[in-house]
PDB file of C-alpha atoms and ligand atoms in Angstrom:
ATOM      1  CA  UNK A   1      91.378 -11.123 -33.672  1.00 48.00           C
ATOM      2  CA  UNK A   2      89.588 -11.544 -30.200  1.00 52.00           C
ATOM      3  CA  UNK A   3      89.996 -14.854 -28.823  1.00 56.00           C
ATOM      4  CA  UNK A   4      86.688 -14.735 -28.748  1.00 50.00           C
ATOM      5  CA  UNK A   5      85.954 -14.915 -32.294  1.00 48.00           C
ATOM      6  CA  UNK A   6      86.506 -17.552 -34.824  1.00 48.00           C
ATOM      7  CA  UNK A   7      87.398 -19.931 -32.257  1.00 56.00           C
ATOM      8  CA  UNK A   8      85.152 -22.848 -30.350  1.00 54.00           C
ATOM      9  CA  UNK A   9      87.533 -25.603 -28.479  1.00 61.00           C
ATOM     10  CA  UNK A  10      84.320 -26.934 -26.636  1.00 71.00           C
ATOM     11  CA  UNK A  11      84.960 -24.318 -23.456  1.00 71.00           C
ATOM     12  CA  UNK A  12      81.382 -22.995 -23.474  1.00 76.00           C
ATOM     13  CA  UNK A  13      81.128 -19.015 -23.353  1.00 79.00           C
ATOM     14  CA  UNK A  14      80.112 -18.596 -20.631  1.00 78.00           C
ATOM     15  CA  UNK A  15      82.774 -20.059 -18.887  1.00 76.00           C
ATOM     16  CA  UNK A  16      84.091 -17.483 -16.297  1.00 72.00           C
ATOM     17  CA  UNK A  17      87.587 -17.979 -17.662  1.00 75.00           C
ATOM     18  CA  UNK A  18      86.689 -17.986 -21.236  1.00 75.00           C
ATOM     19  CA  UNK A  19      89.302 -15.650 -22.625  1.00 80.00           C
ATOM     20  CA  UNK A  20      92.105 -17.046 -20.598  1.00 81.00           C
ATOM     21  CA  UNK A  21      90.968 -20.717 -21.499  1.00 85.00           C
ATOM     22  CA  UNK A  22      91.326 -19.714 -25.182  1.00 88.00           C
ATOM     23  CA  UNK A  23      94.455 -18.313 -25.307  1.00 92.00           C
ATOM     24  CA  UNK A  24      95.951 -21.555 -22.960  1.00 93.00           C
ATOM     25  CA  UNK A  25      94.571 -23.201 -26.591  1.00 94.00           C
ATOM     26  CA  UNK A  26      96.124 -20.656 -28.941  1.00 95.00           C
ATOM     27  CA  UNK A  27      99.650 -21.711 -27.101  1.00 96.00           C
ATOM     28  CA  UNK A  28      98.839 -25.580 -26.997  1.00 96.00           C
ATOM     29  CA  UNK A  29      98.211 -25.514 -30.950  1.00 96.00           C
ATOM     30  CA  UNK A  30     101.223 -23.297 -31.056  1.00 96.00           C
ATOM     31  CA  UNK A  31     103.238 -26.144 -29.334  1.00 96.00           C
ATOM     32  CA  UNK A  32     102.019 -28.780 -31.657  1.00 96.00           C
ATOM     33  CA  UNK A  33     102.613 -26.378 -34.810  1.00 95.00           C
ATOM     34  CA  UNK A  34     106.066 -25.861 -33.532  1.00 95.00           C
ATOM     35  CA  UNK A  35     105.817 -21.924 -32.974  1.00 96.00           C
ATOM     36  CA  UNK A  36     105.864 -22.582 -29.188  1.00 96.00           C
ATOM     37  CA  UNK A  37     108.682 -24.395 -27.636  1.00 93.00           C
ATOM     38  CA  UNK A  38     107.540 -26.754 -24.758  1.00 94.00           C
ATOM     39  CA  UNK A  39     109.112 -24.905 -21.696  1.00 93.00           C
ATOM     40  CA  UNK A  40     106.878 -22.120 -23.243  1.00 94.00           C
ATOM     41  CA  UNK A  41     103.793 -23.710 -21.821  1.00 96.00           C
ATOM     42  CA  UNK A  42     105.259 -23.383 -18.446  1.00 95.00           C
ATOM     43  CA  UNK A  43     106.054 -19.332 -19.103  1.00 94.00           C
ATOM     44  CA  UNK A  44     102.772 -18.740 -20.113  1.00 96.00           C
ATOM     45  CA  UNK A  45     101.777 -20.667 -17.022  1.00 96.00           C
ATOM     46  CA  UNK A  46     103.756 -18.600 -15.020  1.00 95.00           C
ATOM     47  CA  UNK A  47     102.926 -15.189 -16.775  1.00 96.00           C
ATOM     48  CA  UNK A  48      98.966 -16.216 -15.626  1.00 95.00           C
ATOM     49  CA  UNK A  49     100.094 -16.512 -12.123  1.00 96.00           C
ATOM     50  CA  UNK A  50     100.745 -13.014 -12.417  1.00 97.00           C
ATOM     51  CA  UNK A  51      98.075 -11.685 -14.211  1.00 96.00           C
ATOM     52  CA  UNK A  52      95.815 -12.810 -11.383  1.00 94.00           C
ATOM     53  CA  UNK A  53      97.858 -10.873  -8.740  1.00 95.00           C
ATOM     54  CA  UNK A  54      97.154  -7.332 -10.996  1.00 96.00           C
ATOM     55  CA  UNK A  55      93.698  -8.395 -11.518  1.00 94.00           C
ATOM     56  CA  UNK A  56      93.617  -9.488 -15.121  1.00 94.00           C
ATOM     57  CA  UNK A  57      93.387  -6.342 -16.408  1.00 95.00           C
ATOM     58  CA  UNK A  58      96.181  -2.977 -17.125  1.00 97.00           C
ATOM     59  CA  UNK A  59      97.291  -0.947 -14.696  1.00 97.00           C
ATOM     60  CA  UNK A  60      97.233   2.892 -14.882  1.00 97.00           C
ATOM     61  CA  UNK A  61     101.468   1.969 -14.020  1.00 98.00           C
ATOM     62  CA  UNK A  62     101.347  -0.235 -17.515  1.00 98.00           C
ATOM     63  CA  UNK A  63      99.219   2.510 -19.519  1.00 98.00           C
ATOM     64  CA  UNK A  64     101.947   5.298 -18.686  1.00 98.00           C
ATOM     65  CA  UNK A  65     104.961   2.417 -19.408  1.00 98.00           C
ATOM     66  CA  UNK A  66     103.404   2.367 -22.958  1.00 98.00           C
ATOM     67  CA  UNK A  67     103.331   5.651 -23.659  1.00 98.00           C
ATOM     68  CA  UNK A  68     106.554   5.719 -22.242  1.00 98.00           C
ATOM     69  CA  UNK A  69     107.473   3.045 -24.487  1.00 98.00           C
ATOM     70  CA  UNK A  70     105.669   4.030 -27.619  1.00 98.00           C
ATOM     71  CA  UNK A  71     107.598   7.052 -27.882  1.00 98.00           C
ATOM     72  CA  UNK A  72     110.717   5.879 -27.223  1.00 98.00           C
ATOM     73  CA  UNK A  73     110.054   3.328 -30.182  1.00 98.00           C
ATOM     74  CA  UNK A  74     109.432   6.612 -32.569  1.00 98.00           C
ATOM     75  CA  UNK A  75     112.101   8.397 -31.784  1.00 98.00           C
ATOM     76  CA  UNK A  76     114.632   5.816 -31.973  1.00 98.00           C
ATOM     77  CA  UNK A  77     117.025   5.660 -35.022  1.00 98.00           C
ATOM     78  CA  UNK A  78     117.298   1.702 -35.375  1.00 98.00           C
ATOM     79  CA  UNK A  79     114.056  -0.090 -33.374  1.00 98.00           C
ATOM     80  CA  UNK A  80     113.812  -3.201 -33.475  1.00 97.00           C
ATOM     81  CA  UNK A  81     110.762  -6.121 -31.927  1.00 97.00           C
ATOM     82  CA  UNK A  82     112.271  -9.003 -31.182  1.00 95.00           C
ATOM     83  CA  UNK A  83     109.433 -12.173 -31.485  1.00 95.00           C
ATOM     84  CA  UNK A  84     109.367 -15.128 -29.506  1.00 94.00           C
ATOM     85  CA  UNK A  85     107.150 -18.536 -30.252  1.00 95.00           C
ATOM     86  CA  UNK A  86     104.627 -17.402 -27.214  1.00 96.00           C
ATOM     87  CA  UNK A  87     104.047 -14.041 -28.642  1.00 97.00           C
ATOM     88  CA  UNK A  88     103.570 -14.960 -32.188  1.00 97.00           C
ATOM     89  CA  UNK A  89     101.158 -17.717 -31.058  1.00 97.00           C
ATOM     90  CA  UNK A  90      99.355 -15.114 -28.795  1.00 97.00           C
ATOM     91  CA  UNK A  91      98.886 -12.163 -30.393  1.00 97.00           C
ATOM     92  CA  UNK A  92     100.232 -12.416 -34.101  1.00 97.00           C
ATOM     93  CA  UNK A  93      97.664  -9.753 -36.025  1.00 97.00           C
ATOM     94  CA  UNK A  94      98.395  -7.125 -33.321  1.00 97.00           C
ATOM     95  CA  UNK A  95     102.448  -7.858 -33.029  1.00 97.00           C
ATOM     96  CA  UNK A  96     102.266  -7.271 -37.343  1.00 98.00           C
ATOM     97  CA  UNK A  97     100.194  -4.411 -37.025  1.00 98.00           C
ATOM     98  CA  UNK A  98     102.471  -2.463 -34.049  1.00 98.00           C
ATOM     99  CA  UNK A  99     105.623  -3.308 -36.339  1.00 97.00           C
ATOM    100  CA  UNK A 100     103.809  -1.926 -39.842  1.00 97.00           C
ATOM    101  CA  UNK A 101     102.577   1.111 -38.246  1.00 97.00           C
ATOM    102  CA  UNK A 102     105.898   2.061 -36.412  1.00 97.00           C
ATOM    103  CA  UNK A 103     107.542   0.974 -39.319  1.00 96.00           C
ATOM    104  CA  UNK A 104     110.120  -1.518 -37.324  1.00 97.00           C
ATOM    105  CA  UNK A 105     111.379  -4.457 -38.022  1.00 98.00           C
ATOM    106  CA  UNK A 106     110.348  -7.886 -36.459  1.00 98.00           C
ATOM    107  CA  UNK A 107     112.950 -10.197 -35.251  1.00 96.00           C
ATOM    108  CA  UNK A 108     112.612 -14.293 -34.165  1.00 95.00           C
ATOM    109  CA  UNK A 109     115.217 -14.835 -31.437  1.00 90.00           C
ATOM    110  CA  UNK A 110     114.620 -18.056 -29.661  1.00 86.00           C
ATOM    111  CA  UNK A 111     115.863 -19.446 -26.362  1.00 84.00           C
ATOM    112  CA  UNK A 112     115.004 -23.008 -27.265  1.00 79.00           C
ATOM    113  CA  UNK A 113     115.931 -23.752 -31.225  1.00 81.00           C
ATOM    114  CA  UNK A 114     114.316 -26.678 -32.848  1.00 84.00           C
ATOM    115  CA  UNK A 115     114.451 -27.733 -36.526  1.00 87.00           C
ATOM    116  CA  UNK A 116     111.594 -25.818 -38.440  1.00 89.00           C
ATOM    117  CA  UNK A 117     110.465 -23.416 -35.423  1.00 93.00           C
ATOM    118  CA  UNK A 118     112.088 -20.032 -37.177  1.00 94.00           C
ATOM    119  CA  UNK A 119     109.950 -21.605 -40.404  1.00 95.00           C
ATOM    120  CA  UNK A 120     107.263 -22.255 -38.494  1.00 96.00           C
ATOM    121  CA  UNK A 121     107.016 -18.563 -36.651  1.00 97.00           C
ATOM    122  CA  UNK A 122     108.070 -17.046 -39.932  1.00 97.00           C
ATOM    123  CA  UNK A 123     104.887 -18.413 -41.450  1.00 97.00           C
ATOM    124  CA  UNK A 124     102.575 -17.474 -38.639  1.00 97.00           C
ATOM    125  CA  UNK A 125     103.923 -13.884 -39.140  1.00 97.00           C
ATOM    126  CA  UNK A 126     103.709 -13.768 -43.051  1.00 97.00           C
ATOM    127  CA  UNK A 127      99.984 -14.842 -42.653  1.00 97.00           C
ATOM    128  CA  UNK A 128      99.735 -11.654 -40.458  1.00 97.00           C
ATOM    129  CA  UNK A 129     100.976  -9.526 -43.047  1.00 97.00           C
ATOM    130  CA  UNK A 130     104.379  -9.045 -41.652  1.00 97.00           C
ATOM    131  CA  UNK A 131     106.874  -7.257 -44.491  1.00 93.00           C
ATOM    132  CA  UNK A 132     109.766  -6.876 -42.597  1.00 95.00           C
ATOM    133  CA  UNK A 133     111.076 -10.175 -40.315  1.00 97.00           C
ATOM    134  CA  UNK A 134     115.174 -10.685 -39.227  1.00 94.00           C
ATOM    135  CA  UNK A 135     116.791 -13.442 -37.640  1.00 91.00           C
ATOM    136  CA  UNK A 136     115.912 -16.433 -40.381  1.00 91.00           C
ATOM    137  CA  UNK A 137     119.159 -15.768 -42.182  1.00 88.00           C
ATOM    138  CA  UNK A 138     122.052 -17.855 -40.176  1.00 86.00           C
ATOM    139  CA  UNK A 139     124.354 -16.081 -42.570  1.00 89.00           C
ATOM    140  CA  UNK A 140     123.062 -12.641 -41.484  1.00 89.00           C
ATOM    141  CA  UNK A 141     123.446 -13.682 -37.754  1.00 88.00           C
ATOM    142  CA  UNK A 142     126.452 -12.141 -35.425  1.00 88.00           C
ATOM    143  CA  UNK A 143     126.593 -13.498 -31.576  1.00 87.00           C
ATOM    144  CA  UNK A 144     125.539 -11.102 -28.701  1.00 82.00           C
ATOM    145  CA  UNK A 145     128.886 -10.955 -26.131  1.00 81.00           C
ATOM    146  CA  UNK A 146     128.190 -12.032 -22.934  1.00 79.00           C
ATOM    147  CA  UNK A 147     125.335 -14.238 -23.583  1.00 82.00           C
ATOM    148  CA  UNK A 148     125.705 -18.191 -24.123  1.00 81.00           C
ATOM    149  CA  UNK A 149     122.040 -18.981 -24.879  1.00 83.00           C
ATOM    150  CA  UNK A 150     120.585 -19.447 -28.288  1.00 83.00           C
ATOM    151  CA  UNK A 151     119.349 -15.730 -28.031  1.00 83.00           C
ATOM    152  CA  UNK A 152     123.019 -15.144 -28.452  1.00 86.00           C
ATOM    153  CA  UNK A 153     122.661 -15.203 -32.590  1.00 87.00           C
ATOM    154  CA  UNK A 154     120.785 -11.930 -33.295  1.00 87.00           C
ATOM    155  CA  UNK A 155     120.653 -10.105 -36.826  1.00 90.00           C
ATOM    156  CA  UNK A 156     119.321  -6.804 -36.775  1.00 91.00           C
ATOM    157  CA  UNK A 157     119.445  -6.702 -33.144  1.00 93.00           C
ATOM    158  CA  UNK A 158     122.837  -5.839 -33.099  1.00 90.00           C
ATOM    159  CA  UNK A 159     123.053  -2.853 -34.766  1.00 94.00           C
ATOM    160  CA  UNK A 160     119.584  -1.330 -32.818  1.00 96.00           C
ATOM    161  CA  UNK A 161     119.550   1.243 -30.403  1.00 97.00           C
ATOM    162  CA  UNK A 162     116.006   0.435 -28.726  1.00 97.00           C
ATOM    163  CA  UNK A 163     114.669  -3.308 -28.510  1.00 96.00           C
ATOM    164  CA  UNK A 164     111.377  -4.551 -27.453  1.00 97.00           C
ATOM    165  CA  UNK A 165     111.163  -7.782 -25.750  1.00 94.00           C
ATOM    166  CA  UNK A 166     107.798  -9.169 -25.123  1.00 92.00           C
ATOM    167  CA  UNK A 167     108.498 -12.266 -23.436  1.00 82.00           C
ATOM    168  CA  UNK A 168     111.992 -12.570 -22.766  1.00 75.00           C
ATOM    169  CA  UNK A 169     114.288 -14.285 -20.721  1.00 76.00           C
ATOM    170  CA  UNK A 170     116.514 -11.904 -18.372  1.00 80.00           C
ATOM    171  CA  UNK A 171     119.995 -13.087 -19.578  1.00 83.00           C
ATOM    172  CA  UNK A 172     119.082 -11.312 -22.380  1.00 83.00           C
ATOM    173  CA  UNK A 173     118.517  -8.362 -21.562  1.00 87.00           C
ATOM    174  CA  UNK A 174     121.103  -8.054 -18.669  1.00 88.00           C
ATOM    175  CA  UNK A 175     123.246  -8.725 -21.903  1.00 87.00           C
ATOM    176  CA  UNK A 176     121.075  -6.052 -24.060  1.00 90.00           C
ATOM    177  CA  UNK A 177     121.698  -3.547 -21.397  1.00 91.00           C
ATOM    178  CA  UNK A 178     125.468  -4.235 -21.032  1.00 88.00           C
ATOM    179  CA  UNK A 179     126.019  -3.733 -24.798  1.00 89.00           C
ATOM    180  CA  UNK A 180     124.092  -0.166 -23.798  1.00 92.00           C
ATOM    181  CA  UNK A 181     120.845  -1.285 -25.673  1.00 94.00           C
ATOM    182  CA  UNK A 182     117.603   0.673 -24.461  1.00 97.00           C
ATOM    183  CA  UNK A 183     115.371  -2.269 -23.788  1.00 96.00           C
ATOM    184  CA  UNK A 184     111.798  -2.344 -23.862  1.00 97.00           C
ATOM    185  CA  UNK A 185     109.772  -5.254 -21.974  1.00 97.00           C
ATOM    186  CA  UNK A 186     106.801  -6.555 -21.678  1.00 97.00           C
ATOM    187  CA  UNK A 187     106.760  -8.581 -18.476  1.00 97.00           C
ATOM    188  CA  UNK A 188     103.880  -9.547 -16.006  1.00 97.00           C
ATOM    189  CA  UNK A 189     106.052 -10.488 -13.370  1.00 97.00           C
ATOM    190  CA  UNK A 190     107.363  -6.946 -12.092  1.00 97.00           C
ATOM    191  CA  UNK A 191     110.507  -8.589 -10.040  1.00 96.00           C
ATOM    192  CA  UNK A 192     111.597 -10.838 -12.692  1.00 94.00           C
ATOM    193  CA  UNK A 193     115.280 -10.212 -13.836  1.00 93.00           C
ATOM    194  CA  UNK A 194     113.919  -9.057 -17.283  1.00 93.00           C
ATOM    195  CA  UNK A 195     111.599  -6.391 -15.367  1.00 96.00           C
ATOM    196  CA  UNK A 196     113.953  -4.748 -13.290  1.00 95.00           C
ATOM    197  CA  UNK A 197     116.910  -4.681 -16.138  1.00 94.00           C
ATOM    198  CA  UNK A 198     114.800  -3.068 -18.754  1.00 96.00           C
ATOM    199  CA  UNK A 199     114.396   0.827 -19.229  1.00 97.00           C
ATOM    200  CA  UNK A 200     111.047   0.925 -19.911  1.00 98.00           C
ATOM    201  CA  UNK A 201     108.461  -2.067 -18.360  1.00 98.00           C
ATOM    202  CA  UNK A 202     105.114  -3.168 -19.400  1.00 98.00           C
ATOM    203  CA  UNK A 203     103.742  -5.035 -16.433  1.00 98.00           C
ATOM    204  CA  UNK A 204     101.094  -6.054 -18.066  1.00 98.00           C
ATOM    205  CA  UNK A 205      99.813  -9.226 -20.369  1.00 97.00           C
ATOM    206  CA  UNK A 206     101.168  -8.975 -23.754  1.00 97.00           C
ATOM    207  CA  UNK A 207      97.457  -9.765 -24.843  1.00 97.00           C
ATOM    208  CA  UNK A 208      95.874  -6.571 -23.485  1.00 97.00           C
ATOM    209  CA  UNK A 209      99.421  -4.469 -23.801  1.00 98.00           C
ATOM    210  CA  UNK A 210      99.900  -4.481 -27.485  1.00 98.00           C
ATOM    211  CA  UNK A 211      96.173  -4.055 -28.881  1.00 98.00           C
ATOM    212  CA  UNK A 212      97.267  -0.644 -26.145  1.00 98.00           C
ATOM    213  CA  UNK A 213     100.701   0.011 -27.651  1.00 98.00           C
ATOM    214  CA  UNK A 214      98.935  -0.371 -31.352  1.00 98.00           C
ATOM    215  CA  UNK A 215      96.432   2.891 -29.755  1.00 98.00           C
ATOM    216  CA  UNK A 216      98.919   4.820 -28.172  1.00 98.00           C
ATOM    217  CA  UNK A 217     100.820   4.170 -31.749  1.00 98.00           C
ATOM    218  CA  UNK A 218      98.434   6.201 -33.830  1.00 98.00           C
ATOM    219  CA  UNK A 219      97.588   9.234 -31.383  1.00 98.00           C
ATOM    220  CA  UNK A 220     101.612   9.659 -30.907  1.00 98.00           C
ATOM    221  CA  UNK A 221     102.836   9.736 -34.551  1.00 97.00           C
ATOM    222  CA  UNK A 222     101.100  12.917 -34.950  1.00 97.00           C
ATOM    223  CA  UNK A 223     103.380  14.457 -31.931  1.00 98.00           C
ATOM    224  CA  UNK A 224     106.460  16.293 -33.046  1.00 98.00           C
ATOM    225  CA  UNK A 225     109.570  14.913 -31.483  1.00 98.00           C
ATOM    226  CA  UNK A 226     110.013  17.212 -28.377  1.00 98.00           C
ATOM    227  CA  UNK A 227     106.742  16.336 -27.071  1.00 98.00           C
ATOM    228  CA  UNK A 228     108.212  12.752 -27.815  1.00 98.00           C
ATOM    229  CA  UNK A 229     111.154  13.293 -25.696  1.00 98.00           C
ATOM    230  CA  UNK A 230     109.195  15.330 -23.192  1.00 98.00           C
ATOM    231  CA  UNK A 231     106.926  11.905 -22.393  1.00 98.00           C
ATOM    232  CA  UNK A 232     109.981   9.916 -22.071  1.00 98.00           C
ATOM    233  CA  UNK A 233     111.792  12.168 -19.842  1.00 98.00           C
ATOM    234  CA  UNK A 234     108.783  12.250 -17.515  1.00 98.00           C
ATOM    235  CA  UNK A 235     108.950   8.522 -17.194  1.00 98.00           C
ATOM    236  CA  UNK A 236     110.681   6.489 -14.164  1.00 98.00           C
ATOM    237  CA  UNK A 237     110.763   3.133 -14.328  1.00 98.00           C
ATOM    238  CA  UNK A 238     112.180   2.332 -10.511  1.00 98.00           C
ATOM    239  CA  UNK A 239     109.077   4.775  -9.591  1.00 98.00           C
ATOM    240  CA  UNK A 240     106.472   2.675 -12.250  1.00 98.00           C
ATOM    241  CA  UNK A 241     107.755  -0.521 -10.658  1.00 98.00           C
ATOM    242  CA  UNK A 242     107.426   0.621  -7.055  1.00 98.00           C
ATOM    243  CA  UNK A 243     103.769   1.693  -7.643  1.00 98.00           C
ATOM    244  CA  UNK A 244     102.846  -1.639  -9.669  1.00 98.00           C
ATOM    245  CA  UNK A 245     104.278  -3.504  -6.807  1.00 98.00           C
ATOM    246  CA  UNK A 246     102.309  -1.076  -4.604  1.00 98.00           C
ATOM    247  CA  UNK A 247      98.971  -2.217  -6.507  1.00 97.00           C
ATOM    248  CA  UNK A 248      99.591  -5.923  -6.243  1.00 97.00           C
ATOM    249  CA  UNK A 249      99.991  -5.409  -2.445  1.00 97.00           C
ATOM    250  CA  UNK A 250      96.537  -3.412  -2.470  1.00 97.00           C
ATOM    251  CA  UNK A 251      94.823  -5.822  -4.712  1.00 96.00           C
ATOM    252  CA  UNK A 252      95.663  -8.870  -2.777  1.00 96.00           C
ATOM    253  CA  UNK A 253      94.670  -7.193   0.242  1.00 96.00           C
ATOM    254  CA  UNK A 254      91.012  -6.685  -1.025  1.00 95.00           C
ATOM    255  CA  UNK A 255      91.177 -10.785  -2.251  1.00 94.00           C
ATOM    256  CA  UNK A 256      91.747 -11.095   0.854  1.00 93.00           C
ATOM    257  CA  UNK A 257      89.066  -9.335   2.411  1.00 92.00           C
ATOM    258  CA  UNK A 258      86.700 -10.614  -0.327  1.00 91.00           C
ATOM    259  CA  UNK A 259      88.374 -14.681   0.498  1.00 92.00           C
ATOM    260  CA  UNK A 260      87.119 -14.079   3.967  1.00 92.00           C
ATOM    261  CA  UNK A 261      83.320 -13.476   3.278  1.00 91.00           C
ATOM    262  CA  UNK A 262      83.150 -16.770   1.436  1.00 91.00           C
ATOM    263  CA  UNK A 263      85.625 -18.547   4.096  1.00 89.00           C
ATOM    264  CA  UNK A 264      83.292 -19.945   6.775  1.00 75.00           C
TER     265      UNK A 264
HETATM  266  P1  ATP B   1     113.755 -13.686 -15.888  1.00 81.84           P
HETATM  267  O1  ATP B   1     114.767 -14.556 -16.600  1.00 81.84           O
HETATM  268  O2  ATP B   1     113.535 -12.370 -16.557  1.00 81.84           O
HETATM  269  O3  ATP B   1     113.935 -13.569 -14.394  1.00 81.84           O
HETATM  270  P2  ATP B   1     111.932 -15.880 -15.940  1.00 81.84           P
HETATM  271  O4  ATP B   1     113.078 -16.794 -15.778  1.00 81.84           O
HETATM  272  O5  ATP B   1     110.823 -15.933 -14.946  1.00 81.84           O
HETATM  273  O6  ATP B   1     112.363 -14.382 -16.073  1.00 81.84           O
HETATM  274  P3  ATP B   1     110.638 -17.257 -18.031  1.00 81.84           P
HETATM  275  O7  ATP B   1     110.572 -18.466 -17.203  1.00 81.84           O
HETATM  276  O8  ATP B   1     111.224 -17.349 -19.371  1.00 81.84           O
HETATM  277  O9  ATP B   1     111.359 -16.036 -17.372  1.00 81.84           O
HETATM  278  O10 ATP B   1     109.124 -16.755 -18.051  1.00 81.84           O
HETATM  279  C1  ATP B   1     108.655 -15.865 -18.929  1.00 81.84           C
HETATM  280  C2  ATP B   1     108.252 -14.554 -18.313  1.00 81.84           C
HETATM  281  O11 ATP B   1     107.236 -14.057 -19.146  1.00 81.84           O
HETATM  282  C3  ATP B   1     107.680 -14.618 -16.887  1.00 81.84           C
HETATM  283  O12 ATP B   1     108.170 -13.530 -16.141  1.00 81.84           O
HETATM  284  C4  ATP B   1     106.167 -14.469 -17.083  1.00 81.84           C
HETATM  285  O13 ATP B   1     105.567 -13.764 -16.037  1.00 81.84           O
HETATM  286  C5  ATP B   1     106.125 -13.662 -18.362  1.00 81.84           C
HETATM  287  N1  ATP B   1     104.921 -13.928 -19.175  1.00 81.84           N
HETATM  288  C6  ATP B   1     104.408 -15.126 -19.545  1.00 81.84           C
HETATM  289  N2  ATP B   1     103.326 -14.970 -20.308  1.00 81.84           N
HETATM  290  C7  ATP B   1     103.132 -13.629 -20.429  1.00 81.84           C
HETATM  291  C8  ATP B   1     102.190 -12.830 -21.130  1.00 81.84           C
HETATM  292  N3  ATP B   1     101.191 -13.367 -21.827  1.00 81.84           N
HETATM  293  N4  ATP B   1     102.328 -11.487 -21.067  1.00 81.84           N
HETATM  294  C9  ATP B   1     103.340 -10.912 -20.374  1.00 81.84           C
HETATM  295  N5  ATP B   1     104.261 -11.618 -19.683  1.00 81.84           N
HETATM  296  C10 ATP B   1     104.176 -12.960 -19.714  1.00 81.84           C
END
């Protein structure tokens, strides 16, 4: 579902920030149905910042990072998408969707734990039409060495071979890449420790990335697995990350010119 339908919080549409106004609501009601943890407000705060700086929209760095990522996903033996409370408050339909048609499991791992929150997300994703969730069975749970967070306590996580992390903190996956993990993440700040840990990275908005991953799903399962591995081989992330941090540099550069004809 578009933010844009099925939803009226008073922010008339017209507003110039409409979209981004809607989704700040989708992770306030998030926060007071538990799915979203407070500090979670701040993230997404922070995640805007940088969505600004690449111009709100993907970059031709994030589309090839997808397909980058998307095939690693299908050729992996044991994927697995692990769910946080901002990304199943954001973009629920589309995470269900991505995990049903690749056929991979969904995992909650939180950073902050609260009574009811794995309930609470669990719900959210069941109402999506998620079949297969992990990580709400404490007796299924083993801890992740190296890592003294909450995200410690995985389930299926532990046995995978390629994770994707929309959201995630960079302990994590410093600790996902030392237990020789392939991480996938979905990040929109490009020097954040998650971002230059992972193998493959989305800079891009989880909103826009997925409904993009979800596309790039359904051309790529009719490739055969060479041309799978081909795609990934072609892919450098150092490179992608140079030439997204190359973009910012060019974008705010043209802000800049553009600042300057309404400065008097
Ligand atoms: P790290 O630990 O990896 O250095 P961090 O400490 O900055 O990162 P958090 O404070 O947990 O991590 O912030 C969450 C991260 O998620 C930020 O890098 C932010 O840019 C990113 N982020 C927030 N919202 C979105 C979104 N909607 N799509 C993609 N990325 C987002």
């Amino acid at each position: 579902m578009s933010p844009n339908e099925n939803e009226n919080h008073s922010v008339p549409i017209t507003h110039p920030r409409y979209s981004s106004l809607q989704y700040r609501h989708r992770i306030i009601e998030g926060m007071k149905n538990l799915v979203v943890a407070e500090a979670g407000l701040i993230a997404h705060g922070r995640g805007e910042c940088f969505d600004y700086i690449i111009g709100e929209k993907t970059p031709k760095t994030a589309k090839d990072a997808i397909k980058a990522a998307v095939a690693s996903l299908l050729t992996a033996k044991k994927p697995v998408i692990s769910v946080n409370g901002n990304v199943a408050a954001l973009v629920p339909n589309e995470l269900v969707t991505l995990s049903n048609l690749l056929d991979i499991p969904l995992e909650i791992n939180l950073f902050y734990s609260k009574e009811g929150r794995v309930k609470a997300i669990t719900d959210v994703l069941i109402n999506a039409g998620a079949t297969d969730i992990r990580g709400t069975n404490e007796t299924l749970m083993t801890e992740l060495k190296g890592l003294e967070s909450n995200r410690r306590k995985v389930d299926f996580i532990a046995k995978a071979d390629v994770i994707m992390v929309p959201l995630e903190d960079g302990d994590r996956t410093e600790a996902l890449k030392k237990l020789n993990k392939q991480v996938i993440a979905i990040d929109l700040n490009p020097l954040s420790r998650t971002a230059l840990w992972a193998d493959i990275t989305i800079v891009d908005n989880v909103i826009r990335a997925i409904p993009i991953m979800i596309e790039t799903a359904q051309k790529f399962k009719k490739l055969n697995t060479n041309e799978l591995l081909e795609i990934i081989k072609n892919f450098d992330n150092k490179v992608n990350i140079q030439k997204t941090l190359d973009l910012i540099i060019d974008y705010i550069t043209t802000q800049k010119e553009e600042a300057f004809k309404i400065l008097k």
